[in-house]
């Protein structure tokens, strides 16, 4: 008798649970036979361990950016590559996940991804140039890109439909714990040693995942006598060209000029490559990103919210630690700890949102989440250098509550929209939208921050001249204080102007950060309209 008939290969009673999904492959069923019904939860927490190690790496770097900027003398347009290189490489690697799993199986793909992550982490710790740092972040991103879609795919293969929302909510804890504890871990590493320790701080989790994966991950289902499925190399190359050129166009616009030949060439190549990618994928028999998934209205409308959530998570996690360090002069540890209460709120909110996704119309959950994040962004758009620490923490908590009610409903709603034969493409597409949204969000916000800082600095400096009586009075008072402190008169006169310039620079930076948060607020108000485009999803009834 076969395993599927209810008996084990040895003739005993099968340990296969009654609610194993029909789409589960032979390798997954073999693991259920070995571990019983608890296998799905054991596998879930195994995947969670690996995902946490890679996602922690995505966010630990943010609190170390001021230290890296100082060490290498970088501008915001260069420093943002520490984040966008990770997100861009993971975006591209995600689309190779379905091929890797079909060719080598989940077990080999998972182990390879973790080995690449360890190598990238060690390279970052010893890097002496910006180029090596970007390469190390790219290797870490490739690992994250291979692991994230695989986790969602295996959840759909091991959990019945009426429990997938709950499983997605639990698994998402790994994604939300990274923004919560990643900055704190990075801040502690910077304060204890240096920014180099940030790159290896997550290695213990990665090594644990690497050690247990060969025993718990399902092997491949492909018949060794069958030819390997082809990888869409041209599609991946076109996508990589489009993403990298567009990101480089935005990042280099400030330095080279937005109307310079180099900038226009980057944007031109990026747009042409993106268009070519779309038409190539439509004709390719094994596309890296199957355009057919975007033909389902429920998928692409939920995808808009998924992209917006990527911008929310990565954009805010980039901006907030920078603000509290550069403007409010908190230590890296204090900047990181600020994110922990908000992350804990997400840990509570994600499973709740996941369970509600299985019971109520996800559009209500998405609307609530978007409104919460929009309100938080609006409050942050009024931040000042004197805003109390715990007030900022409260605003961040509100934003994370919003994200909690966006991610599980949007992910589950999007994947449920497609038929089973497009499941792998849909799960890869969902992760792709999240990461590409985050990559362009961080990239554009970093450039916008730099440009608005320059704009406000020039505007404020223009008001400081000999016709400004208030400025002359404040300058005289400042010079007098310096003289009382023992400074010679001429030096005190000159130093007072330097203090004024520092105040102008700080105020310009505050206004620039406020502009960034206001842009995020407006973006989420627009995204709220995407709910109207989403059809009423079909609800899944739990079996009685």
PDB file of C-alpha atoms in Angstrom, residues 172-421:
ATOM      1  CA  UNK A 172       5.374  36.993  10.077  1.00  0.00           C
ATOM      2  CA  UNK A 173       6.696  37.299  13.637  1.00  0.00           C
ATOM      3  CA  UNK A 174      10.117  36.594  12.127  1.00  0.00           C
ATOM      4  CA  UNK A 175       9.678  39.495   9.749  1.00  0.00           C
ATOM      5  CA  UNK A 176       8.481  41.889  12.450  1.00  0.00           C
ATOM      6  CA  UNK A 177      10.951  40.869  15.138  1.00  0.00           C
ATOM      7  CA  UNK A 178      13.727  41.994  12.779  1.00  0.00           C
ATOM      8  CA  UNK A 179      12.602  45.635  12.616  1.00  0.00           C
ATOM      9  CA  UNK A 180      11.941  45.426  16.366  1.00  0.00           C
ATOM     10  CA  UNK A 181      15.164  43.936  17.661  1.00  0.00           C
ATOM     11  CA  UNK A 182      17.472  44.398  14.661  1.00  0.00           C
ATOM     12  CA  UNK A 183      18.166  48.098  15.316  1.00  0.00           C
ATOM     13  CA  UNK A 184      18.684  47.423  19.044  1.00  0.00           C
ATOM     14  CA  UNK A 185      21.097  44.594  18.268  1.00  0.00           C
ATOM     15  CA  UNK A 186      22.954  46.815  15.820  1.00  0.00           C
ATOM     16  CA  UNK A 187      23.091  49.714  18.292  1.00  0.00           C
ATOM     17  CA  UNK A 188      24.528  47.543  21.037  1.00  0.00           C
ATOM     18  CA  UNK A 189      27.115  46.150  18.612  1.00  0.00           C
ATOM     19  CA  UNK A 190      28.206  49.665  17.568  1.00  0.00           C
ATOM     20  CA  UNK A 191      28.442  50.923  21.160  1.00  0.00           C
ATOM     21  CA  UNK A 192      30.289  47.831  22.414  1.00  0.00           C
ATOM     22  CA  UNK A 193      32.769  47.523  19.567  1.00  0.00           C
ATOM     23  CA  UNK A 194      32.250  49.040  16.122  1.00  0.00           C
ATOM     24  CA  UNK A 195      29.973  48.933  13.111  1.00  0.00           C
ATOM     25  CA  UNK A 196      31.876  45.843  11.899  1.00  0.00           C
ATOM     26  CA  UNK A 197      30.319  43.725  14.643  1.00  0.00           C
ATOM     27  CA  UNK A 198      26.882  44.483  13.172  1.00  0.00           C
ATOM     28  CA  UNK A 199      27.596  42.220  10.197  1.00  0.00           C
ATOM     29  CA  UNK A 200      28.240  39.129  12.323  1.00  0.00           C
ATOM     30  CA  UNK A 201      25.740  39.786  15.121  1.00  0.00           C
ATOM     31  CA  UNK A 202      23.102  37.580  13.479  1.00  0.00           C
ATOM     32  CA  UNK A 203      25.402  34.666  12.628  1.00  0.00           C
ATOM     33  CA  UNK A 204      24.421  32.510  15.662  1.00  0.00           C
ATOM     34  CA  UNK A 205      20.820  32.240  14.432  1.00  0.00           C
ATOM     35  CA  UNK A 206      22.025  31.502  10.910  1.00  0.00           C
ATOM     36  CA  UNK A 207      24.298  28.707  12.120  1.00  0.00           C
ATOM     37  CA  UNK A 208      21.441  27.156  14.116  1.00  0.00           C
ATOM     38  CA  UNK A 209      19.207  27.202  11.040  1.00  0.00           C
ATOM     39  CA  UNK A 210      22.003  25.790   8.901  1.00  0.00           C
ATOM     40  CA  UNK A 211      22.496  22.929  11.368  1.00  0.00           C
ATOM     41  CA  UNK A 212      18.877  21.750  11.588  1.00  0.00           C
ATOM     42  CA  UNK A 213      17.704  22.440   8.026  1.00  0.00           C
ATOM     43  CA  UNK A 214      19.106  19.201   6.491  1.00  0.00           C
ATOM     44  CA  UNK A 215      16.954  17.146   8.862  1.00  0.00           C
ATOM     45  CA  UNK A 216      13.659  19.038   8.684  1.00  0.00           C
ATOM     46  CA  UNK A 217      13.425  20.647   5.247  1.00  0.00           C
ATOM     47  CA  UNK A 218      11.756  18.433   2.604  1.00  0.00           C
ATOM     48  CA  UNK A 219      13.954  17.114  -0.168  1.00  0.00           C
ATOM     49  CA  UNK A 220      13.292  17.753  -3.847  1.00  0.00           C
ATOM     50  CA  UNK A 221      10.433  16.073  -5.724  1.00  0.00           C
ATOM     51  CA  UNK A 222      12.042  16.137  -9.149  1.00  0.00           C
ATOM     52  CA  UNK A 223      12.672  12.802 -10.836  1.00  0.00           C
ATOM     53  CA  UNK A 224      16.452  12.632 -11.412  1.00  0.00           C
ATOM     54  CA  UNK A 225      15.802  11.058 -14.814  1.00  0.00           C
ATOM     55  CA  UNK A 226      13.770  14.061 -15.915  1.00  0.00           C
ATOM     56  CA  UNK A 227      15.480  17.119 -17.423  1.00  0.00           C
ATOM     57  CA  UNK A 228      15.963  20.121 -15.164  1.00  0.00           C
ATOM     58  CA  UNK A 229      13.532  23.005 -15.650  1.00  0.00           C
ATOM     59  CA  UNK A 230      15.237  25.923 -17.389  1.00  0.00           C
ATOM     60  CA  UNK A 231      16.063  29.084 -15.486  1.00  0.00           C
ATOM     61  CA  UNK A 232      14.891  32.318 -17.063  1.00  0.00           C
ATOM     62  CA  UNK A 233      18.361  33.873 -17.195  1.00  0.00           C
ATOM     63  CA  UNK A 234      17.404  36.596 -19.724  1.00  0.00           C
ATOM     64  CA  UNK A 235      14.411  37.591 -17.591  1.00  0.00           C
ATOM     65  CA  UNK A 236      16.485  37.822 -14.417  1.00  0.00           C
ATOM     66  CA  UNK A 237      19.193  39.787 -16.245  1.00  0.00           C
ATOM     67  CA  UNK A 238      16.635  42.251 -17.620  1.00  0.00           C
ATOM     68  CA  UNK A 239      15.055  42.664 -14.190  1.00  0.00           C
ATOM     69  CA  UNK A 240      18.430  43.156 -12.488  1.00  0.00           C
ATOM     70  CA  UNK A 241      19.357  45.750 -15.096  1.00  0.00           C
ATOM     71  CA  UNK A 242      16.069  47.593 -14.659  1.00  0.00           C
ATOM     72  CA  UNK A 243      16.178  47.653 -10.851  1.00  0.00           C
ATOM     73  CA  UNK A 244      19.867  48.539 -10.509  1.00  0.00           C
ATOM     74  CA  UNK A 245      19.790  51.247 -13.208  1.00  0.00           C
ATOM     75  CA  UNK A 246      16.677  52.901 -11.779  1.00  0.00           C
ATOM     76  CA  UNK A 247      18.061  52.822  -8.233  1.00  0.00           C
ATOM     77  CA  UNK A 248      21.423  54.148  -9.463  1.00  0.00           C
ATOM     78  CA  UNK A 249      19.625  56.854 -11.436  1.00  0.00           C
ATOM     79  CA  UNK A 250      17.891  58.149  -8.326  1.00  0.00           C
ATOM     80  CA  UNK A 251      20.998  57.788  -6.146  1.00  0.00           C
ATOM     81  CA  UNK A 252      23.332  59.458  -8.656  1.00  0.00           C
ATOM     82  CA  UNK A 253      20.977  62.270  -9.616  1.00  0.00           C
ATOM     83  CA  UNK A 254      22.160  64.499  -6.770  1.00  0.00           C
ATOM     84  CA  UNK A 255      25.845  64.114  -7.600  1.00  0.00           C
ATOM     85  CA  UNK A 256      25.751  64.048 -11.400  1.00  0.00           C
ATOM     86  CA  UNK A 257      22.725  66.300 -11.936  1.00  0.00           C
ATOM     87  CA  UNK A 258      19.215  65.159 -12.732  1.00  0.00           C
ATOM     88  CA  UNK A 259      19.545  66.302 -16.335  1.00  0.00           C
ATOM     89  CA  UNK A 260      23.080  64.970 -16.839  1.00  0.00           C
ATOM     90  CA  UNK A 261      23.797  62.447 -19.594  1.00  0.00           C
ATOM     91  CA  UNK A 262      24.846  59.821 -17.047  1.00  0.00           C
ATOM     92  CA  UNK A 263      21.604  60.116 -15.049  1.00  0.00           C
ATOM     93  CA  UNK A 264      19.388  60.143 -18.130  1.00  0.00           C
ATOM     94  CA  UNK A 265      21.244  57.124 -19.518  1.00  0.00           C
ATOM     95  CA  UNK A 266      20.664  55.169 -16.294  1.00  0.00           C
ATOM     96  CA  UNK A 267      16.958  55.969 -16.289  1.00  0.00           C
ATOM     97  CA  UNK A 268      16.680  55.220 -20.009  1.00  0.00           C
ATOM     98  CA  UNK A 269      18.360  51.814 -19.686  1.00  0.00           C
ATOM     99  CA  UNK A 270      16.250  51.014 -16.617  1.00  0.00           C
ATOM    100  CA  UNK A 271      12.955  51.847 -18.329  1.00  0.00           C
ATOM    101  CA  UNK A 272      13.847  49.985 -21.539  1.00  0.00           C
ATOM    102  CA  UNK A 273      15.005  46.938 -19.551  1.00  0.00           C
ATOM    103  CA  UNK A 274      11.775  46.992 -17.503  1.00  0.00           C
ATOM    104  CA  UNK A 275       9.601  47.098 -20.628  1.00  0.00           C
ATOM    105  CA  UNK A 276      11.666  44.351 -22.268  1.00  0.00           C
ATOM    106  CA  UNK A 277      11.343  42.265 -19.095  1.00  0.00           C
ATOM    107  CA  UNK A 278       7.543  42.509 -19.204  1.00  0.00           C
ATOM    108  CA  UNK A 279       7.257  41.408 -22.827  1.00  0.00           C
ATOM    109  CA  UNK A 280       9.882  38.691 -22.408  1.00  0.00           C
ATOM    110  CA  UNK A 281       8.066  37.194 -19.419  1.00  0.00           C
ATOM    111  CA  UNK A 282       4.795  37.092 -21.375  1.00  0.00           C
ATOM    112  CA  UNK A 283       6.362  34.850 -24.028  1.00  0.00           C
ATOM    113  CA  UNK A 284       8.746  32.732 -21.951  1.00  0.00           C
ATOM    114  CA  UNK A 285       7.421  29.241 -21.083  1.00  0.00           C
ATOM    115  CA  UNK A 286       9.094  29.312 -17.628  1.00  0.00           C
ATOM    116  CA  UNK A 287       9.057  33.015 -16.596  1.00  0.00           C
ATOM    117  CA  UNK A 288      10.911  34.260 -13.533  1.00  0.00           C
ATOM    118  CA  UNK A 289       7.831  36.340 -12.652  1.00  0.00           C
ATOM    119  CA  UNK A 290       4.716  34.995 -14.335  1.00  0.00           C
ATOM    120  CA  UNK A 291       2.633  37.975 -15.565  1.00  0.00           C
ATOM    121  CA  UNK A 292      -0.481  35.810 -15.385  1.00  0.00           C
ATOM    122  CA  UNK A 293      -0.729  36.335 -11.621  1.00  0.00           C
ATOM    123  CA  UNK A 294      -1.314  40.052 -12.248  1.00  0.00           C
ATOM    124  CA  UNK A 295      -4.367  39.236 -14.362  1.00  0.00           C
ATOM    125  CA  UNK A 296      -6.258  38.484 -11.140  1.00  0.00           C
ATOM    126  CA  UNK A 297      -7.735  41.683  -9.755  1.00  0.00           C
ATOM    127  CA  UNK A 298      -7.571  40.401  -6.200  1.00  0.00           C
ATOM    128  CA  UNK A 299      -3.823  39.758  -6.598  1.00  0.00           C
ATOM    129  CA  UNK A 300      -2.709  43.088  -8.068  1.00  0.00           C
ATOM    130  CA  UNK A 301      -4.957  45.199  -5.822  1.00  0.00           C
ATOM    131  CA  UNK A 302      -3.565  43.431  -2.751  1.00  0.00           C
ATOM    132  CA  UNK A 303      -0.111  43.794  -4.333  1.00  0.00           C
ATOM    133  CA  UNK A 304      -0.395  47.586  -4.212  1.00  0.00           C
ATOM    134  CA  UNK A 305      -0.844  47.382  -0.453  1.00  0.00           C
ATOM    135  CA  UNK A 306       2.012  44.883  -0.144  1.00  0.00           C
ATOM    136  CA  UNK A 307       4.353  47.322  -1.923  1.00  0.00           C
ATOM    137  CA  UNK A 308       3.136  50.153   0.300  1.00  0.00           C
ATOM    138  CA  UNK A 309       3.817  48.009   3.364  1.00  0.00           C
ATOM    139  CA  UNK A 310       7.376  47.413   2.118  1.00  0.00           C
ATOM    140  CA  UNK A 311       7.880  51.161   1.885  1.00  0.00           C
ATOM    141  CA  UNK A 312       6.410  51.557   5.378  1.00  0.00           C
ATOM    142  CA  UNK A 313       8.597  48.954   7.052  1.00  0.00           C
ATOM    143  CA  UNK A 314      11.932  49.663   5.400  1.00  0.00           C
ATOM    144  CA  UNK A 315      11.470  53.407   4.875  1.00  0.00           C
ATOM    145  CA  UNK A 316      10.518  54.150   8.480  1.00  0.00           C
ATOM    146  CA  UNK A 317      13.131  51.743   9.859  1.00  0.00           C
ATOM    147  CA  UNK A 318      15.713  53.652   7.816  1.00  0.00           C
ATOM    148  CA  UNK A 319      14.575  57.171   8.744  1.00  0.00           C
ATOM    149  CA  UNK A 320      13.768  56.906  12.452  1.00  0.00           C
ATOM    150  CA  UNK A 321      17.151  55.625  13.752  1.00  0.00           C
ATOM    151  CA  UNK A 322      18.891  58.223  11.575  1.00  0.00           C
ATOM    152  CA  UNK A 323      16.708  61.026  12.975  1.00  0.00           C
ATOM    153  CA  UNK A 324      17.209  60.230  16.644  1.00  0.00           C
ATOM    154  CA  UNK A 325      20.981  59.904  16.203  1.00  0.00           C
ATOM    155  CA  UNK A 326      21.698  62.818  13.848  1.00  0.00           C
ATOM    156  CA  UNK A 327      19.135  65.298  15.238  1.00  0.00           C
ATOM    157  CA  UNK A 328      18.423  64.288  18.828  1.00  0.00           C
ATOM    158  CA  UNK A 329      21.937  62.870  19.381  1.00  0.00           C
ATOM    159  CA  UNK A 330      20.889  59.605  21.001  1.00  0.00           C
ATOM    160  CA  UNK A 331      23.388  56.759  21.130  1.00  0.00           C
ATOM    161  CA  UNK A 332      23.043  53.864  18.641  1.00  0.00           C
ATOM    162  CA  UNK A 333      21.784  51.632  21.462  1.00  0.00           C
ATOM    163  CA  UNK A 334      19.090  54.127  22.484  1.00  0.00           C
ATOM    164  CA  UNK A 335      18.080  54.506  18.839  1.00  0.00           C
ATOM    165  CA  UNK A 336      17.755  50.746  18.493  1.00  0.00           C
ATOM    166  CA  UNK A 337      15.903  50.177  21.756  1.00  0.00           C
ATOM    167  CA  UNK A 338      13.331  52.738  20.609  1.00  0.00           C
ATOM    168  CA  UNK A 339      12.094  50.203  18.039  1.00  0.00           C
ATOM    169  CA  UNK A 340      11.552  47.330  20.496  1.00  0.00           C
ATOM    170  CA  UNK A 341       8.143  48.319  21.982  1.00  0.00           C
ATOM    171  CA  UNK A 342       6.770  48.862  18.483  1.00  0.00           C
ATOM    172  CA  UNK A 343       8.089  45.469  17.414  1.00  0.00           C
ATOM    173  CA  UNK A 344       6.486  43.777  20.398  1.00  0.00           C
ATOM    174  CA  UNK A 345       3.195  45.391  19.398  1.00  0.00           C
ATOM    175  CA  UNK A 346       3.617  43.742  16.009  1.00  0.00           C
ATOM    176  CA  UNK A 347       4.340  40.384  17.607  1.00  0.00           C
ATOM    177  CA  UNK A 348       0.952  40.635  19.306  1.00  0.00           C
ATOM    178  CA  UNK A 349      -0.819  42.137  16.310  1.00  0.00           C
ATOM    179  CA  UNK A 350       0.345  39.772  13.572  1.00  0.00           C
ATOM    180  CA  UNK A 351      -1.199  36.538  14.915  1.00  0.00           C
ATOM    181  CA  UNK A 352      -4.418  38.430  15.699  1.00  0.00           C
ATOM    182  CA  UNK A 353      -4.562  39.847  12.178  1.00  0.00           C
ATOM    183  CA  UNK A 354      -3.711  36.407  10.782  1.00  0.00           C
ATOM    184  CA  UNK A 355      -6.599  34.749  12.619  1.00  0.00           C
ATOM    185  CA  UNK A 356      -9.007  37.534  11.673  1.00  0.00           C
ATOM    186  CA  UNK A 357      -7.985  37.096   8.033  1.00  0.00           C
ATOM    187  CA  UNK A 358      -9.536  33.621   8.153  1.00  0.00           C
ATOM    188  CA  UNK A 359     -12.810  34.974   9.573  1.00  0.00           C
ATOM    189  CA  UNK A 360     -13.627  38.500   8.337  1.00  0.00           C
ATOM    190  CA  UNK A 361     -13.410  40.483   5.127  1.00  0.00           C
ATOM    191  CA  UNK A 362      -9.683  41.372   4.794  1.00  0.00           C
ATOM    192  CA  UNK A 363     -10.587  44.767   3.333  1.00  0.00           C
ATOM    193  CA  UNK A 364     -11.695  45.964   6.780  1.00  0.00           C
ATOM    194  CA  UNK A 365      -8.382  44.856   8.297  1.00  0.00           C
ATOM    195  CA  UNK A 366      -6.407  46.515   5.519  1.00  0.00           C
ATOM    196  CA  UNK A 367      -8.326  49.780   5.873  1.00  0.00           C
ATOM    197  CA  UNK A 368      -7.702  49.836   9.625  1.00  0.00           C
ATOM    198  CA  UNK A 369      -3.985  49.138   9.144  1.00  0.00           C
ATOM    199  CA  UNK A 370      -3.508  51.785   6.464  1.00  0.00           C
ATOM    200  CA  UNK A 371      -5.307  54.438   8.529  1.00  0.00           C
ATOM    201  CA  UNK A 372      -3.188  53.651  11.610  1.00  0.00           C
ATOM    202  CA  UNK A 373       0.050  54.004   9.672  1.00  0.00           C
ATOM    203  CA  UNK A 374      -1.112  57.176   7.936  1.00  0.00           C
ATOM    204  CA  UNK A 375      -1.929  58.789  11.296  1.00  0.00           C
ATOM    205  CA  UNK A 376       1.490  57.778  12.642  1.00  0.00           C
ATOM    206  CA  UNK A 377       3.251  59.277   9.608  1.00  0.00           C
ATOM    207  CA  UNK A 378       1.252  62.491  10.003  1.00  0.00           C
ATOM    208  CA  UNK A 379       2.291  62.768  13.661  1.00  0.00           C
ATOM    209  CA  UNK A 380       5.929  62.115  12.745  1.00  0.00           C
ATOM    210  CA  UNK A 381       5.717  64.889  10.138  1.00  0.00           C
ATOM    211  CA  UNK A 382       5.449  67.308  13.090  1.00  0.00           C
ATOM    212  CA  UNK A 383       8.490  65.953  14.952  1.00  0.00           C
ATOM    213  CA  UNK A 384      11.053  68.370  16.412  1.00  0.00           C
ATOM    214  CA  UNK A 385      14.491  68.089  17.957  1.00  0.00           C
ATOM    215  CA  UNK A 386      12.812  68.340  21.384  1.00  0.00           C
ATOM    216  CA  UNK A 387      10.098  65.714  20.845  1.00  0.00           C
ATOM    217  CA  UNK A 388      10.260  63.443  23.926  1.00  0.00           C
ATOM    218  CA  UNK A 389      11.698  59.960  23.490  1.00  0.00           C
ATOM    219  CA  UNK A 390       8.574  58.117  24.634  1.00  0.00           C
ATOM    220  CA  UNK A 391       6.292  60.247  22.486  1.00  0.00           C
ATOM    221  CA  UNK A 392       8.277  59.072  19.483  1.00  0.00           C
ATOM    222  CA  UNK A 393       8.005  55.497  20.726  1.00  0.00           C
ATOM    223  CA  UNK A 394       4.214  55.853  20.936  1.00  0.00           C
ATOM    224  CA  UNK A 395       3.983  57.153  17.366  1.00  0.00           C
ATOM    225  CA  UNK A 396       6.143  54.281  16.134  1.00  0.00           C
ATOM    226  CA  UNK A 397       3.964  51.754  17.995  1.00  0.00           C
ATOM    227  CA  UNK A 398       0.911  53.112  16.172  1.00  0.00           C
ATOM    228  CA  UNK A 399       2.676  52.642  12.835  1.00  0.00           C
ATOM    229  CA  UNK A 400       3.545  49.027  13.693  1.00  0.00           C
ATOM    230  CA  UNK A 401      -0.053  48.295  14.659  1.00  0.00           C
ATOM    231  CA  UNK A 402      -0.957  49.491  11.177  1.00  0.00           C
ATOM    232  CA  UNK A 403       1.620  47.234   9.542  1.00  0.00           C
ATOM    233  CA  UNK A 404       0.347  44.286  11.628  1.00  0.00           C
ATOM    234  CA  UNK A 405      -3.080  44.643  10.056  1.00  0.00           C
ATOM    235  CA  UNK A 406      -1.705  45.086   6.535  1.00  0.00           C
ATOM    236  CA  UNK A 407       0.798  42.262   5.992  1.00  0.00           C
ATOM    237  CA  UNK A 408      -1.046  38.992   6.807  1.00  0.00           C
ATOM    238  CA  UNK A 409      -4.345  40.035   5.149  1.00  0.00           C
ATOM    239  CA  UNK A 410      -2.686  41.395   2.009  1.00  0.00           C
ATOM    240  CA  UNK A 411      -0.293  38.443   1.595  1.00  0.00           C
ATOM    241  CA  UNK A 412      -2.962  35.807   2.154  1.00  0.00           C
ATOM    242  CA  UNK A 413      -5.545  37.621   0.020  1.00  0.00           C
ATOM    243  CA  UNK A 414      -3.115  37.962  -2.891  1.00  0.00           C
ATOM    244  CA  UNK A 415      -2.002  34.312  -2.870  1.00  0.00           C
ATOM    245  CA  UNK A 416      -5.570  33.009  -2.499  1.00  0.00           C
ATOM    246  CA  UNK A 417      -6.462  34.777  -5.733  1.00  0.00           C
ATOM    247  CA  UNK A 418      -4.503  32.419  -7.989  1.00  0.00           C
ATOM    248  CA  UNK A 419      -5.113  28.750  -8.945  1.00  0.00           C
ATOM    249  CA  UNK A 420      -2.812  26.062  -7.482  1.00  0.00           C
ATOM    250  CA  UNK A 421      -0.585  25.785 -10.570  1.00  0.00           C
TER     251      UNK A 421
END
